[in-house]
Amino acid sequence: MAVARRLLDKYRQEYQPEALSLTTGKPTICSAALPGYPAHLANDRRRRDTNRYWATDITQDKAAWWQVDLEKPTTIARIVVVFYYGDKRHYGFTVETSTDAKTWQIAADHLDNTELSTPAGVTVRFTPRPARYIRIILTSNSANTGRRLVEVMAYDK
């Protein structure tokens, strides 16, 4: 019975429903997308599905970025970025926010990131700020020339 309780406690945490992200279902754009991997797959609330992601390749898209429009200024304090995690790889990236899609503020600089991608993603916390737009700029992938985002989530806390 004790073993069953430990397993239940362990996996209950992993499969708890998440709070609805401010990005879910919002309009997206990107620098470019590979066929079958459009931008909207990175904010469809399916972070545990490594077959659904936005993808581009730097052989065709030198400055890879993904952007979501929250449709109105919203206070955000935390962004979770889930990269493709189907194998051992890590991504270099920056996270930017804007209220007008013209002037951008860096929320996080992870250009030298070496943390392997996981379903939990990379959590970026910062002083709460108003933002209408969130942009992820992908600068490197340790496995190949592809850039893949499984999910991008934003929260007010």
mmCIF file of C-alpha atoms in Angstrom:
data_model
loop_
_atom_site.group_PDB
_atom_site.id
_atom_site.type_symbol
_atom_site.label_atom_id
_atom_site.label_comp_id
_atom_site.label_asym_id
_atom_site.label_seq_id
_atom_site.Cartn_x
_atom_site.Cartn_y
_atom_site.Cartn_z
ATOM 1 C CA MET A 1 0.000 0.000 0.000
ATOM 2 C CA ALA A 2 2.846 2.419 0.813
ATOM 3 C CA VAL A 3 4.361 1.843 -2.626
ATOM 4 C CA ALA A 4 1.025 2.586 -4.280
ATOM 5 C CA ARG A 5 0.715 5.840 -2.308
ATOM 6 C CA ARG A 6 4.220 6.958 -3.304
ATOM 7 C CA LEU A 7 3.490 6.237 -6.959
ATOM 8 C CA LEU A 8 0.147 8.031 -6.768
ATOM 9 C CA ASP A 9 1.758 11.086 -5.144
ATOM 10 C CA LYS A 10 4.548 11.110 -7.712
ATOM 11 C CA TYR A 11 2.343 10.864 -10.803
ATOM 12 C CA ARG A 12 -0.528 12.992 -9.480
ATOM 13 C CA GLN A 13 1.835 15.982 -9.478
ATOM 14 C CA GLU A 14 2.945 15.241 -13.045
ATOM 15 C CA TYR A 15 -0.568 15.026 -14.449
ATOM 16 C CA GLN A 16 -2.300 17.809 -12.531
ATOM 17 C CA PRO A 17 -4.305 20.012 -14.885
ATOM 18 C CA GLU A 18 -2.466 23.242 -15.540
ATOM 19 C CA ALA A 19 -3.941 26.678 -15.219
ATOM 20 C CA LEU A 20 -5.082 27.925 -18.599
ATOM 21 C CA SER A 21 -2.273 29.854 -20.230
ATOM 22 C CA LEU A 22 -2.865 33.402 -21.424
ATOM 23 C CA THR A 23 -1.475 32.302 -24.817
ATOM 24 C CA THR A 24 -3.823 29.368 -25.450
ATOM 25 C CA GLY A 25 -5.622 29.764 -28.755
ATOM 26 C CA LYS A 26 -4.388 33.322 -29.332
ATOM 27 C CA PRO A 27 -3.235 34.466 -32.810
ATOM 28 C CA THR A 28 0.351 33.600 -33.713
ATOM 29 C CA ILE A 29 2.841 34.508 -36.399
ATOM 30 C CA CYS A 30 6.363 33.300 -37.072
ATOM 31 C CA SER A 31 9.411 33.967 -39.199
ATOM 32 C CA ALA A 32 8.695 30.833 -41.278
ATOM 33 C CA ALA A 33 7.237 27.357 -40.773
ATOM 34 C CA LEU A 34 7.971 23.948 -42.210
ATOM 35 C CA PRO A 35 4.989 22.287 -43.959
ATOM 36 C CA GLY A 36 2.711 20.672 -41.369
ATOM 37 C CA TYR A 37 4.233 22.589 -38.435
ATOM 38 C CA PRO A 38 2.424 25.974 -38.301
ATOM 39 C CA ALA A 39 2.866 28.572 -35.559
ATOM 40 C CA HIS A 40 -0.483 27.874 -33.850
ATOM 41 C CA LEU A 41 0.716 24.425 -32.735
ATOM 42 C CA ALA A 42 2.922 26.117 -30.114
ATOM 43 C CA ASN A 43 -0.028 27.468 -28.129
ATOM 44 C CA ASP A 44 -2.650 24.721 -28.446
ATOM 45 C CA ARG A 45 -2.310 23.425 -24.846
ATOM 46 C CA ARG A 46 -0.796 20.101 -25.934
ATOM 47 C CA ARG A 47 2.660 20.295 -24.375
ATOM 48 C CA ARG A 48 2.904 16.525 -23.839
ATOM 49 C CA ASP A 49 2.558 15.723 -27.552
ATOM 50 C CA THR A 50 5.954 15.860 -29.262
ATOM 51 C CA ASN A 51 4.289 15.370 -32.644
ATOM 52 C CA ARG A 52 2.585 18.792 -32.452
ATOM 53 C CA TYR A 53 4.942 21.749 -32.580
ATOM 54 C CA TRP A 54 5.932 24.797 -34.599
ATOM 55 C CA ALA A 55 9.051 24.106 -36.627
ATOM 56 C CA THR A 56 11.403 25.947 -38.906
ATOM 57 C CA ASP A 57 14.941 25.342 -40.137
ATOM 58 C CA ILE A 58 17.775 27.855 -40.217
ATOM 59 C CA THR A 59 18.921 26.652 -43.633
ATOM 60 C CA GLN A 60 15.851 28.524 -44.921
ATOM 61 C CA ASP A 61 15.041 30.788 -41.945
ATOM 62 C CA LYS A 62 18.193 32.426 -40.546
ATOM 63 C CA ALA A 63 16.431 34.462 -37.833
ATOM 64 C CA ALA A 64 13.876 32.036 -36.376
ATOM 65 C CA TRP A 65 11.185 33.573 -34.167
ATOM 66 C CA TRP A 66 7.663 32.791 -32.972
ATOM 67 C CA GLN A 67 5.191 35.388 -31.684
ATOM 68 C CA VAL A 68 1.795 35.392 -29.996
ATOM 69 C CA ASP A 69 -0.703 38.254 -29.764
ATOM 70 C CA LEU A 70 -2.559 38.229 -26.432
ATOM 71 C CA GLU A 71 -5.067 40.576 -28.145
ATOM 72 C CA LYS A 72 -4.926 43.175 -25.363
ATOM 73 C CA PRO A 73 -2.335 44.418 -22.875
ATOM 74 C CA THR A 74 -2.141 41.875 -20.082
ATOM 75 C CA THR A 75 0.058 41.716 -16.999
ATOM 76 C CA ILE A 76 2.447 38.780 -17.223
ATOM 77 C CA ALA A 77 5.115 37.607 -14.777
ATOM 78 C CA ARG A 78 5.990 34.109 -15.967
ATOM 79 C CA ILE A 79 6.504 32.416 -19.315
ATOM 80 C CA VAL A 80 7.075 28.695 -19.804
ATOM 81 C CA VAL A 81 8.773 27.646 -23.042
ATOM 82 C CA VAL A 82 8.583 23.958 -23.992
ATOM 83 C CA PHE A 83 10.972 22.989 -26.763
ATOM 84 C CA TYR A 84 10.956 19.673 -28.612
ATOM 85 C CA TYR A 85 12.096 17.067 -26.078
ATOM 86 C CA GLY A 86 11.864 13.774 -28.001
ATOM 87 C CA ASP A 87 15.620 13.286 -27.696
ATOM 88 C CA LYS A 88 18.559 14.875 -25.901
ATOM 89 C CA ARG A 89 18.937 18.454 -27.090
ATOM 90 C CA HIS A 90 18.977 21.996 -25.822
ATOM 91 C CA TYR A 91 18.106 25.339 -27.374
ATOM 92 C CA GLY A 92 19.558 28.824 -27.120
ATOM 93 C CA PHE A 93 16.833 31.470 -27.031
ATOM 94 C CA THR A 94 15.575 34.824 -25.829
ATOM 95 C CA VAL A 95 12.102 35.808 -24.652
ATOM 96 C CA GLU A 96 10.822 39.291 -25.447
ATOM 97 C CA THR A 97 7.622 41.165 -24.596
ATOM 98 C CA SER A 98 5.977 44.209 -26.149
ATOM 99 C CA THR A 99 2.824 46.280 -25.837
ATOM 100 C CA ASP A 100 2.876 47.432 -29.489
ATOM 101 C CA ALA A 101 4.928 44.844 -31.499
ATOM 102 C CA LYS A 102 7.457 47.586 -32.298
ATOM 103 C CA THR A 103 9.393 48.180 -29.091
ATOM 104 C CA TRP A 104 10.559 44.995 -27.378
ATOM 105 C CA GLN A 105 11.867 44.308 -23.865
ATOM 106 C CA ILE A 106 13.996 41.276 -23.114
ATOM 107 C CA ALA A 107 12.349 39.136 -20.434
ATOM 108 C CA ALA A 108 14.999 36.402 -20.555
ATOM 109 C CA ASP A 109 18.324 35.786 -22.259
ATOM 110 C CA HIS A 110 19.136 32.091 -22.522
ATOM 111 C CA LEU A 111 21.474 32.296 -25.516
ATOM 112 C CA ASP A 112 23.989 30.035 -23.745
ATOM 113 C CA ASN A 113 21.391 27.560 -22.441
ATOM 114 C CA THR A 114 22.677 23.983 -22.018
ATOM 115 C CA GLU A 115 19.704 22.606 -20.054
ATOM 116 C CA LEU A 116 18.185 19.653 -21.914
ATOM 117 C CA SER A 117 14.618 20.072 -23.161
ATOM 118 C CA THR A 118 11.915 18.376 -21.066
ATOM 119 C CA PRO A 119 8.097 18.308 -20.963
ATOM 120 C CA ALA A 120 8.298 20.782 -18.045
ATOM 121 C CA GLY A 121 9.993 23.339 -20.282
ATOM 122 C CA VAL A 122 12.019 26.337 -19.195
ATOM 123 C CA THR A 123 10.273 28.703 -16.782
ATOM 124 C CA VAL A 124 11.148 32.381 -17.083
ATOM 125 C CA ARG A 125 10.080 34.612 -14.174
ATOM 126 C CA PHE A 126 10.329 38.387 -14.130
ATOM 127 C CA THR A 127 8.816 41.466 -12.504
ATOM 128 C CA PRO A 128 5.177 41.655 -13.624
ATOM 129 C CA ARG A 129 4.824 43.802 -16.735
ATOM 130 C CA PRO A 130 2.138 44.708 -19.240
ATOM 131 C CA ALA A 131 2.481 42.922 -22.567
ATOM 132 C CA ARG A 132 0.306 42.280 -25.544
ATOM 133 C CA TYR A 133 2.925 40.380 -27.547
ATOM 134 C CA ILE A 134 5.403 37.672 -26.607
ATOM 135 C CA ARG A 135 8.205 36.693 -28.967
ATOM 136 C CA ILE A 136 10.578 33.749 -28.670
ATOM 137 C CA ILE A 137 13.771 34.016 -30.721
ATOM 138 C CA LEU A 138 15.472 30.651 -31.212
ATOM 139 C CA THR A 139 19.212 30.990 -31.771
ATOM 140 C CA SER A 140 20.569 27.448 -31.511
ATOM 141 C CA ASN A 141 19.703 23.751 -31.293
ATOM 142 C CA SER A 142 22.352 21.300 -30.094
ATOM 143 C CA ALA A 143 20.978 18.467 -32.277
ATOM 144 C CA ASN A 144 20.549 19.995 -35.750
ATOM 145 C CA THR A 145 19.523 23.092 -37.740
ATOM 146 C CA GLY A 146 15.834 22.799 -36.811
ATOM 147 C CA ARG A 147 13.972 25.030 -34.392
ATOM 148 C CA ARG A 148 10.935 23.480 -32.640
ATOM 149 C CA LEU A 149 8.519 24.892 -30.071
ATOM 150 C CA VAL A 150 6.038 22.457 -28.531
ATOM 151 C CA GLU A 151 4.275 25.021 -26.325
ATOM 152 C CA VAL A 152 4.630 28.589 -25.046
ATOM 153 C CA MET A 153 2.584 29.521 -21.986
ATOM 154 C CA ALA A 154 2.245 32.811 -20.118
ATOM 155 C CA TYR A 155 0.799 33.564 -16.689
ATOM 156 C CA ASP A 156 0.178 36.594 -14.505
ATOM 157 C CA LYS A 157 1.919 34.959 -11.499
#
